[in-house]
Amino acid sequence: MTIEIPQAFWLYFTFFALLFLDGIWCMLATRNMVRVLIGIEILMKSVTFFLIVAGFLAGRMALAQALVITVIVIEVVVVVVIAGVILGFFRKRDSLDVSNTREMKG
Amino acid sequence: MSDLLLLVPFAAVVLLNLLPKRARAAGTWIAFAVLALEAAAAFAERFGYAGEPAWSPLGAVFGFHVAPDGLSGLLLLCAGLVGITALLVAQKTLRETRERFFFANLVLVALVGINGIAMVRDLFSLYVFVEVTAVATFILVALDSFTEGRGTEALEGAWKYILLSVIASVLMLLAVAFLLLSAGDTSLEAARGALAARDPLAWIAIALFLCGLFVKGALVPFHGWLADAYTAAPAPVSVFMAGIVTKASGIFALLRIASSTLNGATPGREILLVVGAVTILVGAFLALSQKNMKRMLAYSSVSQMGYIALALGGDLRLGILAAGLHFFNHAISKAQLFTNAAAIERELGTLDMDQMGGLGSRMPVTAGTSAVATLSIAGLPPLAGFWSKLLIVLALWNVGEYGFAVVAVLASLVTLAYFLSLQRRVFFGKRDERWAAVRETTPGLWVPAVALALVTIALGVGFPFALEILLGGGA
């Protein structure tokens, strides 16, 4: 079954796209690892938002709610692990600059 | 029953952390027991049943159902064998009890994810379990840096892996959202219906999900993270990752989607064919130019994953059989090669192949087993790898993709070239003065290698028999 795409979808979609691009930009434009982490968070938030919109438009809010709660839990775990890696870097290098980390050869 | 495959590893993780600090060495043995059960479950479980399982606590409490089939059994067997190998390697290469304890814990967490991937039939659940596996692996890659005085190399490998993994997660979640929008549900059944109805939103969803899986499975052009992660990770982690993690979270999920939703529909099939062929060639040529043994093995993994994607683009039934078989062969052989690399690293303290040479007479068992695995992956009869490559070429030939079939055959020659170069540089030629005192490695490292090599030989020689079981089992 295919649902009709209402006009409101494009409004939501524009907002999602802006947030998404913002997240990507935030990840790419900086060399600071904490800022990259913030970029990742913005990116995940934009997708979570889109998931809610999709549930709303498809008339499956209950399902979308379950999905979003699961996503939030997973996201917290991932962020803790990333923060741990950043902390490890900072302790060993005394710097948060990603460009210092190019020891590996392709 | 199949719920136990999720609950037992999880309970084992809880149990491990309840142990008093002095008893932590026992953690590894608990992990061994769980992995042995896992391998046994692959045989014991009657897979392929339809309808409600008889006893399902997860279904009763959360309304969450799993549906294992023949393919799941294959992944469970791989996970059991590779996991046991990785734990054995950990016993000999990780020095502190603390590190071994963390390793056992994280392997069990990853196992929950892998078992989930094996059994779910829902795009969102698939994402959740892929993420569970990934989070455990992030920490595994960085495991080396927990020890004082080590460099940040492991953290760098983990960082690269995390960044690309996050991109993959975002793509997969977007795919779930698009599927929800298009079909109103996230199950693979719904996806199949929406694809058959030629709904563009459903195609966007599947394309995004495939991209996410290409990142996870390190198919070209998303292969950048793999070599760094494998090389930076400690030896048992690279065995575990190369053997099962990348394969389960990227390639097995790809297999599942190709077999239950794509159904050989045209755009999906062409994407798999092109990505597969490019991955085979790029991976093989990158492998040719490597000096570090683990890096060469990593790029060889990239190249072999291309074969699986290529097989999925071929004849539907034969392609899935070939892909499943190649999946198994490659998991076993690559786990074994990384075990050999661990043995060499332990005895020599380096993985630079230019410094090695002539080790064959010093380490005959390592040399012999590594020859079996490399020749199997390169596709020489009568080893197991020959049969799966033959089936892949047949699957392509059956649907008239002659060009791709020729690429698959010719790329085998490049595979043979880089593996022969590995054998020559490491085990043959003139021995450096420094390695005069090198002896064969401890039984703890060569016994698992011999066991896996025997699996490869047995499957190759007894292939007609094995094929009968596979076909009978509905794989």
mmCIF file of C-alpha atoms in Angstrom, chain A residues 3-82:
data_model
loop_
_atom_site.group_PDB
_atom_site.id
_atom_site.type_symbol
_atom_site.label_atom_id
_atom_site.label_comp_id
_atom_site.label_asym_id
_atom_site.label_seq_id
_atom_site.Cartn_x
_atom_site.Cartn_y
_atom_site.Cartn_z
ATOM 1 C CA ILE A 3 0.275 6.406 1.142
ATOM 2 C CA GLU A 4 -0.411 9.810 -0.387
ATOM 3 C CA ILE A 5 2.269 12.374 0.407
ATOM 4 C CA PRO A 6 0.512 15.377 1.937
ATOM 5 C CA GLN A 7 1.708 18.959 1.502
ATOM 6 C CA ALA A 8 2.872 19.072 5.115
ATOM 7 C CA PHE A 9 5.483 16.405 4.342
ATOM 8 C CA TRP A 10 7.635 18.878 2.430
ATOM 9 C CA LEU A 11 7.644 21.264 5.355
ATOM 10 C CA TYR A 12 8.886 18.519 7.662
ATOM 11 C CA PHE A 13 11.268 17.278 5.016
ATOM 12 C CA THR A 14 12.839 20.716 4.576
ATOM 13 C CA PHE A 15 13.416 20.988 8.300
ATOM 14 C CA PHE A 16 14.910 17.474 8.377
ATOM 15 C CA ALA A 17 17.170 18.224 5.423
ATOM 16 C CA LEU A 18 18.458 21.446 7.032
ATOM 17 C CA LEU A 19 19.206 19.639 10.297
ATOM 18 C CA PHE A 20 20.848 16.770 8.405
ATOM 19 C CA LEU A 21 23.097 19.053 6.347
ATOM 20 C CA ASP A 22 23.922 20.994 9.492
ATOM 21 C CA GLY A 23 25.098 17.782 11.143
ATOM 22 C CA ILE A 24 27.217 16.767 8.140
ATOM 23 C CA TRP A 25 28.732 20.249 7.950
ATOM 24 C CA CYS A 26 29.481 20.184 11.660
ATOM 25 C CA MET A 27 31.318 16.863 11.274
ATOM 26 C CA LEU A 28 33.347 17.960 8.275
ATOM 27 C CA ALA A 29 34.204 21.571 9.087
ATOM 28 C CA THR A 30 36.090 21.004 12.309
ATOM 29 C CA ARG A 31 39.181 19.234 13.559
ATOM 30 C CA ASN A 32 38.018 19.158 17.153
ATOM 31 C CA MET A 33 36.834 15.713 18.156
ATOM 32 C CA VAL A 34 34.196 16.983 20.580
ATOM 33 C CA ARG A 35 32.708 19.110 17.809
ATOM 34 C CA VAL A 36 32.622 16.057 15.550
ATOM 35 C CA LEU A 37 30.706 14.288 18.311
ATOM 36 C CA ILE A 38 28.237 17.178 18.455
ATOM 37 C CA GLY A 39 27.870 16.910 14.674
ATOM 38 C CA ILE A 40 27.111 13.197 15.026
ATOM 39 C CA GLU A 41 24.445 14.035 17.613
ATOM 40 C CA ILE A 42 22.793 16.611 15.351
ATOM 41 C CA LEU A 43 22.804 14.091 12.527
ATOM 42 C CA MET A 44 21.171 11.449 14.707
ATOM 43 C CA LYS A 45 18.580 13.952 15.933
ATOM 44 C CA SER A 46 17.618 14.847 12.378
ATOM 45 C CA VAL A 47 17.063 11.179 11.558
ATOM 46 C CA THR A 48 15.097 10.604 14.759
ATOM 47 C CA PHE A 49 12.905 13.552 13.812
ATOM 48 C CA PHE A 50 12.358 12.082 10.371
ATOM 49 C CA LEU A 51 11.390 8.764 11.921
ATOM 50 C CA ILE A 52 8.683 10.507 13.961
ATOM 51 C CA VAL A 53 7.428 12.332 10.875
ATOM 52 C CA ALA A 54 7.305 9.066 8.948
ATOM 53 C CA GLY A 55 5.310 7.392 11.731
ATOM 54 C CA PHE A 56 2.949 10.356 11.901
ATOM 55 C CA LEU A 57 2.303 10.469 8.155
ATOM 56 C CA ALA A 58 1.897 6.701 7.902
ATOM 57 C CA GLY A 59 -0.544 6.736 10.819
ATOM 58 C CA ARG A 60 1.688 4.435 12.890
ATOM 59 C CA MET A 61 2.563 6.720 15.815
ATOM 60 C CA ALA A 62 2.678 3.832 18.331
ATOM 61 C CA LEU A 63 5.227 1.964 16.236
ATOM 62 C CA ALA A 64 7.248 5.128 15.608
ATOM 63 C CA GLN A 65 7.290 5.855 19.321
ATOM 64 C CA ALA A 66 8.694 2.421 20.108
ATOM 65 C CA LEU A 67 11.329 2.826 17.399
ATOM 66 C CA VAL A 68 12.365 6.307 18.547
ATOM 67 C CA ILE A 69 12.764 5.244 22.167
ATOM 68 C CA THR A 70 14.959 2.343 21.067
ATOM 69 C CA VAL A 71 17.015 4.669 18.869
ATOM 70 C CA ILE A 72 17.532 7.077 21.767
ATOM 71 C CA VAL A 73 18.782 4.275 24.019
ATOM 72 C CA ILE A 74 21.203 3.014 21.369
ATOM 73 C CA GLU A 75 22.373 6.556 20.697
ATOM 74 C CA VAL A 76 23.239 7.117 24.351
ATOM 75 C CA VAL A 77 25.384 3.972 24.387
ATOM 76 C CA VAL A 78 27.159 4.979 21.175
ATOM 77 C CA VAL A 79 27.813 8.492 22.476
ATOM 78 C CA VAL A 80 29.300 7.125 25.705
ATOM 79 C CA VAL A 81 31.670 4.903 23.717
ATOM 80 C CA ILE A 82 32.686 7.773 21.405
#
